[in-house]
XYZ file of C-alpha atoms in Angstrom:
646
model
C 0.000 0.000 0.000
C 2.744 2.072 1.136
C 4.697 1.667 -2.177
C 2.001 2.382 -4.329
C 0.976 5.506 -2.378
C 4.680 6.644 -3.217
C 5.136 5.408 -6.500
C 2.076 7.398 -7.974
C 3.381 10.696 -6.192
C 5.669 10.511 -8.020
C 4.736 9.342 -11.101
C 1.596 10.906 -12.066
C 0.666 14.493 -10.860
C -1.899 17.150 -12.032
C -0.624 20.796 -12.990
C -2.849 22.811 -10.997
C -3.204 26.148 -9.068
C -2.479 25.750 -5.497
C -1.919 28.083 -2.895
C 0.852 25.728 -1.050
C 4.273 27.226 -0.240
C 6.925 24.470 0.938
C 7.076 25.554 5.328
C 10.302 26.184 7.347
C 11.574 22.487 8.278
C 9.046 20.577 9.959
C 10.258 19.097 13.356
C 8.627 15.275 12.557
C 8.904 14.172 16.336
C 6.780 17.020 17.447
C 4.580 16.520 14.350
C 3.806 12.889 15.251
C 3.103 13.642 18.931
C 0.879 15.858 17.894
C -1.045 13.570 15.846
C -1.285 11.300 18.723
C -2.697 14.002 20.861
C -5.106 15.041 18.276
C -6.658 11.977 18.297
C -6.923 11.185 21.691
C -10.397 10.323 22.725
C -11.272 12.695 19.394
C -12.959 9.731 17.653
C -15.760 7.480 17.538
C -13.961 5.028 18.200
C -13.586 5.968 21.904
C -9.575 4.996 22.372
C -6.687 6.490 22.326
C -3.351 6.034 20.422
C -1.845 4.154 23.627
C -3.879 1.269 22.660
C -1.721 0.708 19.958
C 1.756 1.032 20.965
C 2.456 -2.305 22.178
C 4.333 -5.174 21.271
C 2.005 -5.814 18.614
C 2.842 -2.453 16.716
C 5.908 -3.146 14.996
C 4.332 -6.755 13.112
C 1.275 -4.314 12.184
C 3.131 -1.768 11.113
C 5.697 -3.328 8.987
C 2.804 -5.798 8.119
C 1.080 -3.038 6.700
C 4.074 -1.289 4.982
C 4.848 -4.684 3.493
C 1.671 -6.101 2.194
C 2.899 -8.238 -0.470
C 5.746 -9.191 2.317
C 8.515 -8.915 -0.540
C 10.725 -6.499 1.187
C 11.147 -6.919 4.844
C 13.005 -10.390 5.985
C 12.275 -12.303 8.964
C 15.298 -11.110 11.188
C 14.514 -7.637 10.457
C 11.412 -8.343 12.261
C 12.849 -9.601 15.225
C 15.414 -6.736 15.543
C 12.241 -4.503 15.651
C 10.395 -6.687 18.644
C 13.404 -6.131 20.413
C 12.543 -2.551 20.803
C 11.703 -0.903 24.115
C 8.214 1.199 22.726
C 6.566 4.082 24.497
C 4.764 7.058 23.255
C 7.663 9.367 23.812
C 9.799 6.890 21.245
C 7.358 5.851 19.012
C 8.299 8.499 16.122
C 12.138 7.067 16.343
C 11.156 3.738 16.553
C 9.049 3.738 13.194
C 11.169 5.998 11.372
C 13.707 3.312 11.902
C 11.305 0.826 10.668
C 10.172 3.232 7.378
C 14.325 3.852 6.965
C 15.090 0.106 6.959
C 12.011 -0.545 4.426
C 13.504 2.503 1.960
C 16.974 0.536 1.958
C 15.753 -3.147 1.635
C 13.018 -1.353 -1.354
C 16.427 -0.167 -3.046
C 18.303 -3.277 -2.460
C 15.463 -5.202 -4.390
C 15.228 -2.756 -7.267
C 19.251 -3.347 -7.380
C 19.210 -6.951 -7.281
C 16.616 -7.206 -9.852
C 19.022 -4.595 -11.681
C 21.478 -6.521 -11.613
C 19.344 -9.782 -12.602
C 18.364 -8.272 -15.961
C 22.785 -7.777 -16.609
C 24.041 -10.955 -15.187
C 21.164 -13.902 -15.198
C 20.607 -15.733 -18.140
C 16.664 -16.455 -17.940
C 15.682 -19.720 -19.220
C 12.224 -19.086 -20.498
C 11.297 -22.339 -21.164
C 11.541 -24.376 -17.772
C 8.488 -24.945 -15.797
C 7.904 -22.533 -12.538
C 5.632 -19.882 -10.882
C 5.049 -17.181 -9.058
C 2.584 -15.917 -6.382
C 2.686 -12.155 -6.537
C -0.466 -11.692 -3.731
C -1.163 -13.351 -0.223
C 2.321 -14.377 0.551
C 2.174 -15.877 4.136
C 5.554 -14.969 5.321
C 8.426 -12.390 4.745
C 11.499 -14.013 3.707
C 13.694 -16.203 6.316
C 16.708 -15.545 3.917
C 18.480 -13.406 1.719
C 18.667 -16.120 -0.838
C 15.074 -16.748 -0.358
C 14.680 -13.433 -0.872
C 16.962 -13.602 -4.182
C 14.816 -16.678 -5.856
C 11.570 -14.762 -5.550
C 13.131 -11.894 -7.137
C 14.731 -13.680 -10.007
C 11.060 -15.157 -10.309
C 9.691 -11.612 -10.141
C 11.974 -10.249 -13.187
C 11.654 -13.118 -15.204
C 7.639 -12.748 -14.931
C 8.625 -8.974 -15.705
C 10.391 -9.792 -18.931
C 7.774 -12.403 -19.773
C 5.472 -9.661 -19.892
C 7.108 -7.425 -22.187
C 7.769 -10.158 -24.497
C 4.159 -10.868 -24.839
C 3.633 -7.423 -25.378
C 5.697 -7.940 -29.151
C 9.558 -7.351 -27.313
C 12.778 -9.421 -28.229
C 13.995 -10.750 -25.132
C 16.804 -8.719 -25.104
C 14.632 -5.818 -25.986
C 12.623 -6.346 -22.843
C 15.947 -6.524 -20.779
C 16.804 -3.241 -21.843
C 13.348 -1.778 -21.496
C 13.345 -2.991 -18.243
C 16.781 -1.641 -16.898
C 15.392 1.955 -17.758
C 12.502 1.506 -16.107
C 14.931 0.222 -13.177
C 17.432 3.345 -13.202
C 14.298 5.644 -13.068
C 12.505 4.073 -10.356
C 15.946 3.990 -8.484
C 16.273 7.913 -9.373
C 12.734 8.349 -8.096
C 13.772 6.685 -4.850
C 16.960 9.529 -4.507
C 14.605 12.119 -4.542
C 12.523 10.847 -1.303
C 12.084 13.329 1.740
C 11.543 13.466 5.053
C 8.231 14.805 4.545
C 7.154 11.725 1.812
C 8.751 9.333 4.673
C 6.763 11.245 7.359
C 3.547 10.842 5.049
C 3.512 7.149 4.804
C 4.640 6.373 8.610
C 1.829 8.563 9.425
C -0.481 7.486 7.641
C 0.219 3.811 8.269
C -0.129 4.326 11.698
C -3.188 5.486 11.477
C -4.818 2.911 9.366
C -3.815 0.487 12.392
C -5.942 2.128 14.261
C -8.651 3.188 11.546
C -8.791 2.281 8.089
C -10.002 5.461 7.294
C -7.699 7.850 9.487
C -4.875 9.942 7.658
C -2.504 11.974 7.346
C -2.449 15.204 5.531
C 0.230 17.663 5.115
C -1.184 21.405 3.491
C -0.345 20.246 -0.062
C -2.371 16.922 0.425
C -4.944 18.856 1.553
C -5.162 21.392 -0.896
C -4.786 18.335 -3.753
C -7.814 16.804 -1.949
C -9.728 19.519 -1.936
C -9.503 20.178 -5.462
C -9.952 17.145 -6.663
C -13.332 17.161 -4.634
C -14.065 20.474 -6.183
C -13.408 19.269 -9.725
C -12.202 22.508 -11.214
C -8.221 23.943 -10.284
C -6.596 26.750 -11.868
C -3.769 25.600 -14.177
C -2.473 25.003 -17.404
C -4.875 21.279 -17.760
C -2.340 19.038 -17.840
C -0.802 15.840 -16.399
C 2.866 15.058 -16.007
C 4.852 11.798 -15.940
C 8.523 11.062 -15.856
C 11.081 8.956 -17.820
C 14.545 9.071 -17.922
C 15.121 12.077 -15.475
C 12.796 14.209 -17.796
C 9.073 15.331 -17.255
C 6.748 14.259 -19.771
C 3.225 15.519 -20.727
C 0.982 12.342 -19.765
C -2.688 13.795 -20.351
C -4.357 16.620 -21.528
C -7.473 17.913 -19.851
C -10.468 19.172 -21.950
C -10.892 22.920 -22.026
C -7.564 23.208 -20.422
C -4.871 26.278 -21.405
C -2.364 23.718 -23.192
C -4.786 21.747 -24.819
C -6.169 25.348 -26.151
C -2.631 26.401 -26.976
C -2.431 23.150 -29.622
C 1.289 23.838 -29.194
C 1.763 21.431 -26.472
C 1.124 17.329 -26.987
C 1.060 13.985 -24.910
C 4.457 12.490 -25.145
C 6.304 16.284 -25.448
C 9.486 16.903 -22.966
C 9.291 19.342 -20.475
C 12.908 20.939 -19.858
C 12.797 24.558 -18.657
C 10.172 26.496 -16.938
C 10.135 30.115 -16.967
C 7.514 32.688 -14.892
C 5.582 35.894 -16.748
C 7.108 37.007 -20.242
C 10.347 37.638 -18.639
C 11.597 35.482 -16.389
C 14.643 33.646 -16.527
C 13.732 30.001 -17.716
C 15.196 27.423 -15.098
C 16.262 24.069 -16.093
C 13.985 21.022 -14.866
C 15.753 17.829 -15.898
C 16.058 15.885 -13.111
C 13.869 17.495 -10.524
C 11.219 15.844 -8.500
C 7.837 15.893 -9.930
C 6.052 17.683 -7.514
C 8.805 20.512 -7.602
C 8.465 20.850 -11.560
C 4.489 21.612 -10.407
C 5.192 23.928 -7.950
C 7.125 25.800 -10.630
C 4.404 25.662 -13.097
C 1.602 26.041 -10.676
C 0.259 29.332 -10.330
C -3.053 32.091 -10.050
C -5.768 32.424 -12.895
C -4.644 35.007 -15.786
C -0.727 34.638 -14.836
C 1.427 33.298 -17.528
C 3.933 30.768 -17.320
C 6.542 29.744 -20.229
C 7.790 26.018 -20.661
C 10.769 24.953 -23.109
C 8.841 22.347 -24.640
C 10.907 18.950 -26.835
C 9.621 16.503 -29.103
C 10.499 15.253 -33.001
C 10.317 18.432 -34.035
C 12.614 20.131 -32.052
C 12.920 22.406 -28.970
C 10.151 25.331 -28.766
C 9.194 27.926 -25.931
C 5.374 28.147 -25.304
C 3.672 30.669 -23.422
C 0.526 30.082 -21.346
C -1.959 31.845 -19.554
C -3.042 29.957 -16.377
C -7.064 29.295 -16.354
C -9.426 27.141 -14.575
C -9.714 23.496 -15.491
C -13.291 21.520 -14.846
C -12.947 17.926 -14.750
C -16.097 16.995 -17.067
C -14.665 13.397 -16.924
C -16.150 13.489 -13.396
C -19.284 15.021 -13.970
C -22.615 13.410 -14.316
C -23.195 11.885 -17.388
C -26.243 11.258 -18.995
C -27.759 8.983 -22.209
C -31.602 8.385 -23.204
C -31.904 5.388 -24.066
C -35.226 3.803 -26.373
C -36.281 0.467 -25.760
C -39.868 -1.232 -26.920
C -40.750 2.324 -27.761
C -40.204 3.245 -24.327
C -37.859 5.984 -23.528
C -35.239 5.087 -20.373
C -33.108 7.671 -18.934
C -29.725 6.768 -17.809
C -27.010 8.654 -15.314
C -23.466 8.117 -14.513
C -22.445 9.535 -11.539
C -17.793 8.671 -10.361
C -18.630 10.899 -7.184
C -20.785 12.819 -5.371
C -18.645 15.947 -6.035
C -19.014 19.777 -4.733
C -17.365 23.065 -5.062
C -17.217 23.178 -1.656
C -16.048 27.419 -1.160
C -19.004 28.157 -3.768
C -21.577 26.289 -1.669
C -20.348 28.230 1.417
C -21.586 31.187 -0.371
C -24.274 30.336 -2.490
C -25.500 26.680 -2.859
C -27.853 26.993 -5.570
C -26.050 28.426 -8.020
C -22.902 25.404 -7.620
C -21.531 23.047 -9.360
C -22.300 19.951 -7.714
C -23.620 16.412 -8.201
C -27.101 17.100 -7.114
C -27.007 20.288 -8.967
C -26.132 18.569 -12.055
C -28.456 15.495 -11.815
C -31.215 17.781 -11.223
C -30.803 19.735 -14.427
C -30.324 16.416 -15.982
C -33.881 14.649 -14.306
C -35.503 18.001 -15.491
C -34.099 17.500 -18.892
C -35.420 13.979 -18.941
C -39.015 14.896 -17.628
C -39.194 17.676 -20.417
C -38.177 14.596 -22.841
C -40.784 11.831 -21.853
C -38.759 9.929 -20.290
C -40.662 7.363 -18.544
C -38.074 5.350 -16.018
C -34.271 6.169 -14.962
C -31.237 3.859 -14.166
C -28.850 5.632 -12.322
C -25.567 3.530 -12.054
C -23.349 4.311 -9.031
C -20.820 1.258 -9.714
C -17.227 2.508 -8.654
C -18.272 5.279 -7.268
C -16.313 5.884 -3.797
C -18.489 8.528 -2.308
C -17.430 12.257 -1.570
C -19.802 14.643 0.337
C -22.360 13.783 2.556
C -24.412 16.782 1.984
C -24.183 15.315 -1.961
C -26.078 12.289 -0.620
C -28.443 14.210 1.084
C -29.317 16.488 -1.301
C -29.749 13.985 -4.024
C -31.823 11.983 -1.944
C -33.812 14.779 -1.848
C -35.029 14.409 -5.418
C -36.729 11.427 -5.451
C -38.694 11.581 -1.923
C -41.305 13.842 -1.208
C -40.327 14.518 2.558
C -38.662 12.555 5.458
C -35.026 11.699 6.558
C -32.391 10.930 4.489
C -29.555 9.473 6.702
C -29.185 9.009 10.252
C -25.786 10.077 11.934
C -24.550 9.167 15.296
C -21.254 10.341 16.618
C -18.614 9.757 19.018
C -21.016 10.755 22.077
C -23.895 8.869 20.989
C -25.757 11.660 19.988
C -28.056 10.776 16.742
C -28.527 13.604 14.172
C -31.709 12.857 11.672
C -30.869 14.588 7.884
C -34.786 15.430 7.519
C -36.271 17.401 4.373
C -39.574 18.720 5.380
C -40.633 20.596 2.100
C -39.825 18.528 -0.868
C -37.891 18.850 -3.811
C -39.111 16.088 -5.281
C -37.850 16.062 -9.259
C -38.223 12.567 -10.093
C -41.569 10.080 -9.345
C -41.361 7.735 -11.825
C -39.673 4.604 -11.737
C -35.794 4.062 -11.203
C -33.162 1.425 -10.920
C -29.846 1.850 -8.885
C -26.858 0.211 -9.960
C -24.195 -0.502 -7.336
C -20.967 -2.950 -7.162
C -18.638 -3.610 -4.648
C -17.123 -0.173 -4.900
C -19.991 2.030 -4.561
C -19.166 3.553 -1.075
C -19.535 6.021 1.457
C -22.148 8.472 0.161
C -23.072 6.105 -2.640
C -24.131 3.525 -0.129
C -26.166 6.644 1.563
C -28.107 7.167 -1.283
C -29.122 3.615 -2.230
C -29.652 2.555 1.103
C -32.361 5.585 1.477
C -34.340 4.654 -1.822
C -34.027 0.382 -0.898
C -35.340 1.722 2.503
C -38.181 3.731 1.094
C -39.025 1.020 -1.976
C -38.489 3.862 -3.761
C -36.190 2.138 -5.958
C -34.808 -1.378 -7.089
C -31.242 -1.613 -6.259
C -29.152 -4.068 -8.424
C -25.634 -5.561 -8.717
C -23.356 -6.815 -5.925
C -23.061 -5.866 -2.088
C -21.393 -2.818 -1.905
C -18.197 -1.292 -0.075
C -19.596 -1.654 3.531
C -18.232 2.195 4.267
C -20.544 3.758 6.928
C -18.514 5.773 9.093
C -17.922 9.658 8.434
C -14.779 11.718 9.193
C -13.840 14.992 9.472
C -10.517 17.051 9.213
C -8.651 18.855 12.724
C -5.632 20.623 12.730
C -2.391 19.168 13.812
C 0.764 21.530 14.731
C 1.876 21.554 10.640
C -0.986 19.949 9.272
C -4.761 17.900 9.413
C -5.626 14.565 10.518
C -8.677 12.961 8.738
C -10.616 11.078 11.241
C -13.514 9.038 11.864
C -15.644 10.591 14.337
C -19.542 9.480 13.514
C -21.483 6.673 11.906
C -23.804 6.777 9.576
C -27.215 4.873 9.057
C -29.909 3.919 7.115
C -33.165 5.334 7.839
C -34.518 1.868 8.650
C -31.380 2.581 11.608
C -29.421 -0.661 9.588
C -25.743 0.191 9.493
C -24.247 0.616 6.297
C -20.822 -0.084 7.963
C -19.254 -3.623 7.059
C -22.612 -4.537 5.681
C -23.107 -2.577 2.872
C -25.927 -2.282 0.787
C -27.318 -5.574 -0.385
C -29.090 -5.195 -3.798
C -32.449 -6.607 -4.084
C -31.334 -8.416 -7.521
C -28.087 -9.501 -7.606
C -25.972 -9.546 -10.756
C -22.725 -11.224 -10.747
C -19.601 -10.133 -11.987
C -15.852 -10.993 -12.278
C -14.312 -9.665 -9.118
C -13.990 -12.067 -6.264
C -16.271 -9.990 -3.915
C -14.332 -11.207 -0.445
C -11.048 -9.559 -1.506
C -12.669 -6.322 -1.039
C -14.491 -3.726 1.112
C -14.847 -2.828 4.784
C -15.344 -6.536 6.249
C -11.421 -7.675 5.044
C -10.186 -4.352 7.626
C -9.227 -6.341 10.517
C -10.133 -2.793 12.813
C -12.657 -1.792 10.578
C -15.593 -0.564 13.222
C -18.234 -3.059 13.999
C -21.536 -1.320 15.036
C -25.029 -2.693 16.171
C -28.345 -1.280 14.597
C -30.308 1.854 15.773
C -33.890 2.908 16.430
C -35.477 3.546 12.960
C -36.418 6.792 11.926
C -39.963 8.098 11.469
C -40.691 7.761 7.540
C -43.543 6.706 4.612
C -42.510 3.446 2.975
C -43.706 2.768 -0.723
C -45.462 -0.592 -1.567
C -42.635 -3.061 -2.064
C -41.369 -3.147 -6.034
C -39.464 -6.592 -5.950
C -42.170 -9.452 -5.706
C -41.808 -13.272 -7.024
C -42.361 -12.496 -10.450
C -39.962 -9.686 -10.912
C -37.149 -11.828 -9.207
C -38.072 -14.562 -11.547
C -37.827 -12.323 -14.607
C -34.312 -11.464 -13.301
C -32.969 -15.280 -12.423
C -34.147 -16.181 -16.121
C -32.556 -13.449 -18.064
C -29.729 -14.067 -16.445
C -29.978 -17.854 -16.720
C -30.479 -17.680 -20.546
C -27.529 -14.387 -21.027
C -24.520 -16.044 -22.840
C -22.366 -13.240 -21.215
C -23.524 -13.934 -17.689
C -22.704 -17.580 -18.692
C -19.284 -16.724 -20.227
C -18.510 -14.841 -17.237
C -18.638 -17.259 -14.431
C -16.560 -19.624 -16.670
C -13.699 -17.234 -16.997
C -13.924 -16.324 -12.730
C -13.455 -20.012 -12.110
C -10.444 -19.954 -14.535
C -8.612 -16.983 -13.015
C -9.340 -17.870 -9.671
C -5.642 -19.336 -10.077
C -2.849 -17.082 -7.818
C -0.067 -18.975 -9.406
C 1.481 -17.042 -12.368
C 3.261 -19.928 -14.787
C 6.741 -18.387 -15.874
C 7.124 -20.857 -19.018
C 6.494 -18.401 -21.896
C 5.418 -20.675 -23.980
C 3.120 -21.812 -21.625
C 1.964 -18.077 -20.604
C 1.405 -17.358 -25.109
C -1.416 -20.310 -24.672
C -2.673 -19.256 -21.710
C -2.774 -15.214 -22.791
C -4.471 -16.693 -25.819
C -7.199 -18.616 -24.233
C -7.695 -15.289 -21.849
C -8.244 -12.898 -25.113
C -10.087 -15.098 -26.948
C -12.294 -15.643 -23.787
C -12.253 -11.741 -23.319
C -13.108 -10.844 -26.967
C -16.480 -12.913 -26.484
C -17.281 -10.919 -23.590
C -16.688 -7.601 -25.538
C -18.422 -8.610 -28.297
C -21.590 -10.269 -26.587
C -21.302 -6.620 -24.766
C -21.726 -5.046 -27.870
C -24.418 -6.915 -29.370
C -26.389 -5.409 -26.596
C -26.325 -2.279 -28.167
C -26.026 -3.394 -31.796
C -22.374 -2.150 -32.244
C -19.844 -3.545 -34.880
C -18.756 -7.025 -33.439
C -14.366 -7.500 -33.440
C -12.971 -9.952 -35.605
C -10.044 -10.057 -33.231
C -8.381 -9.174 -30.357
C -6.069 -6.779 -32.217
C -9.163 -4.878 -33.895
C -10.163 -4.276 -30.232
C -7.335 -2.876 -28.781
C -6.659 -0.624 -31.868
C -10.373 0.449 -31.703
C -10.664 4.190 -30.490
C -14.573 5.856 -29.843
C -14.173 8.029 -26.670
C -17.553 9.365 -28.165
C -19.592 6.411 -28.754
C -21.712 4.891 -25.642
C -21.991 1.534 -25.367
C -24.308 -0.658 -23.113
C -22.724 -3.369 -20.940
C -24.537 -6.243 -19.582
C -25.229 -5.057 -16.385
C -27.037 -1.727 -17.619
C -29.201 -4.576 -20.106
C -30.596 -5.930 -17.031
C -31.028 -3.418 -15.408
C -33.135 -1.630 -18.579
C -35.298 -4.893 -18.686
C -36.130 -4.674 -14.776
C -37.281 -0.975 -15.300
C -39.524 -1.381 -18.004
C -41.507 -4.006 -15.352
C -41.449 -1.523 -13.387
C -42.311 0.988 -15.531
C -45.476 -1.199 -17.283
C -46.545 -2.299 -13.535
């Protein structure tokens, strides 16, 4: 978890306007003491941090830093248990632990380094590898060693089914090597201090973290889904920034001087300024150089095939439409169905302080979009929430809101027992005609707030798998240099059901190709474990789901060839071992596109598109316009218009 937390730091960060200025040096000690005082009896979870620091703390902790358990070996463990712990030591003690993790990470990118110069890798010999749910960190270096060579070999493997030369995939993969050991040179005490933070805190709650003022102010725009900034994303390769993505609407995309794939080398502020050389900088300094206020104008020394060029840009506000609400009407037996997408429940948090009507927001927009749909005879909605991790209660609320004529919306009960009702007494009722929810196992938080409100009501049918199981709420408190994110209340259902570990659990089910059990709340070993409350006063609707409609479901999905494909192909990858024969693996990739290619196309048959003739015609295929149906939104479509003709 750590690693990856790190790894896309550095590797992938927005060009936005931010306010942040780097602080005098931060005194860590005091920093982490303060953390520990801030969230003393602060919580919901009625403990303090002293309940942690025991001899337990160090197997947790490095546990947690070391999921995979590829990094750590067994006697570094017991060098660690041999540590006196208190609270006054507990900074030193795990900053020991995150230094000894940094220098055993490095070792391992070396070693595998110098696999890819001095090993000769016999592709054709039968072995595996497990890359998850190791049992054990290594008792041995040389233990240590084999898995590696395994782990490089797999690495090659990879690349060579990807068209490579074997000795074009060595080389690929000793840049990639030197840059991810560059990457690791540029580490500070403040990214250290971030990830022993925060994986302290998850020990203690999986949903307590650390936030320094530029994580905040990251957070808070990606929450508000507009930043000022030149709309772009930036990547690194061989010690040199590279443009990654373009945002819509953005000033470089506007500019059409600037392209995915072009070099970044200098970066120069106003018309004047003297342009300053970038190679080899950290990513996040490269931002702060090109970050800056609406209208101001920043100059980059741009590189690609044709050349070297200096372009000037004016700094403007970026929206992130790709997280917006998105909306399709869809016609089916001469029935019109209205469908929404919603990745977040999203705010612009500063405008709402001011004026909330006016915002851009998710309720905001799905209203416009359910009036759009009324003034278009629309007759039934599906409104898919699948992936969608949450964001701001309020969101929940408010959207709630439009399909309920009055009543509460949530409960909320927090670290004193007190219960707080969400209650709209004059409605704002947009939508009364039918709808369908669709939810998987990564609709969360505020998603599961909504759904569980309209299951609770009958006001809708809720369909897919069990989602997240998130029902706790935090809320942000200063620490001496920064915030601490926090759980300190619970939320529940209106029925007084807790949505935390549970989830919401659709009234159809729909399977899919996840293994459900390997995610959500219930696989947190501390995740909170509450007991119901008293229900709250509220109308329920006549139920929607009765025999017949639950037999309508179990046959369509009995007689779908995809639904039928699918579960074949889950009980094929439920496999952990990954075979490093490459022959072997060419089969095996074979059987898993040709597999993969009937899915897509029996997906597009739903909606009448052009079926592939091959793999290769799929993965060349580019329509960011077109909208396709998947299986999932089918069913669901099929269920509404029983509802709707009921």
């Amino acid at each position: 978890m750590a690693l990856n937390q790190f790894s896309k730091a550095l590797l992938l960060i927005v060009l936005v306007g931010c306010s942040y200025q780097p602080e005098d040096p931060i005194d860590y000690n005091q920093e982490f003491q303060s953390i520990l005082t801030t969230f003393d009896n602060s919580s919901i979870l009625d403990l303090n941090a002293d309940e942690y620091i025991n001899n337990t703390l160090f197997l947790n902790f490095v546990s947690r830093l070391d999921g995979q358990k590829i990094h750590f070996l067994e006697e570094d463990l017991a060098s660690f248990e041999d540590s006196q712990i208190s609270r006054g030591n507990i900074y030193q003690n795990l900053k020991a632990v995150i230094d000894i993790f940094y220098q055993r990470y490095e070792e391992s990118l070396k070693k595998r380094r110098e696999l890819l110069t001095n090993h000769n890798f016999d592709l054709n010999i039968d072995e595996s590898i497990k890359l998850n749910d190791r049992e054990r960190f290594f008792t041995s270096s040389h233990e240590k060693t084999t898995y590696l060579r395994k782990l490089v070999k797999n690495e090659i493997i990879i690349q060579m089914l990807d068209g490579k030369a074997q000795n074009e995939a060595i080389a690929e993969l000793k840049t990639n090597y030197r840059d991810r050991l560059s990457s690791l040179s540029k580490v500070r005490d403040e990214d250290k201090f971030g990830i022993l933070a925060n994986n302290f805190l998850s020990l203690i709650d999986p949903h307590s973290s650390y936030f320094s003022a530029r994580d905040l102010e990251n957070w808070n725009l990606r929450m508000n889904l507009s930043f000022e900034g030149i709309g772009a994303i930036l990547g690194y390769e061989n010690e040199v920034a590279k443009i990654e993505e373009l945002m819509p609407g953005g000033p470089a995309i506007k500019s059409k001087k600037i392209n995915v794939g072009d070099k970044v080398l200098k970066v120069g502020q106003g018309r004047t300024g003297r342009m300053i050389n970038v190679r080899g900088w950290r990513l996040d300094d490269i931002v702060e150089k090109i970050r800056g206020a609406d209208g101001s104008i920043v100059r980059l020394e741009i590189e690609n095939q044709s050349g070297k060029e200096i372009i000037e840009l004016t700094r403007g506000k970026v929206v992130l439409e790709e997280s917006d609400a998105f909306s399709e009407i869809i016609t089916r037996e001469n029935t019109k169905v209205g469908y929404i997408n919603l990745p977040s429940f999203y705010s612009d948090s500063e405008c709402m302080r001011l004026s909330m009507y006016s915002c851009k927001s998710a309720a905001n927009d799905v209203q416009k979009i359910l009036r759009d749909f009324k003034l278009q005879d629309v007759e039934g909605l599906v409104f898919d929430l699948r992936n969608n991790g949450g964001g701001f209660l309020h969101e929940a609320d408010y959207l709630t809101r439009l399909f309920i004529d009055s009543g509460p919306t949530v409960q909320i009960k927090d670290s004193n027992d007190n219960i707080n009702v969400y209650t709209t007494w004059r409605t704002n009722r947009t939508w009364s005609k039918p709808v369908v929810v669709l939810v998987n196992k990564f609709s969360a938080s505020a998603s599961e707030i909504f759904a569980g409100a309209l299951q609770d009501y009958n006001r809708a049918v809720i369909m897919g798998q069990e989602t997240f199981g998130k029902g706790s709420v935090q809320r942000f408190t200063d620490t001496l240099n920064g915030q601490i994110k926090f759980t300190d209340s619970l939320y529940y259902r209106v029925s007084g059901q807790p949505t935390q570990i549970y989830g919401v659990t659709p009234n159809l089910l729909i399977p899919n190709l996840i293994n459900n059990d390997d995610y959500g709340e219930k696989r947190y070993e501390n995740a909170i474990k509450p007991s119901a409350i008293n229900s709250a006063i509220y109308f329920v609707n006549n139920p929607l789901v009765d025999d017949n409609i639950e037999e309508i479901h179990k046959q369509a999905l009995s007689a779908s060839a995809y639904f039928s494909l699918l579960n074949e192909i889950k009980e094929k990858e439920a496999n952990l071992e990954i075979n490093l024969n490459y022959e072997k693996r060419v089969r095996e990739r074979e059987r898993s596109r040709t597999d993969s290619l009937k899915l897509i196309n029996l997906r597009r048959e739903i909606s009448n598109l052009k079926q592939f003739q091959t793999y290769e015609e799929y993965i060349e295929f580019e329509d960011e316009d077109e909208f396709a149906l998947d299986a999932e939104i089918d069913q669901s479509i099929n269920i509404l218009l029983e509802l709707v003709e009921a």
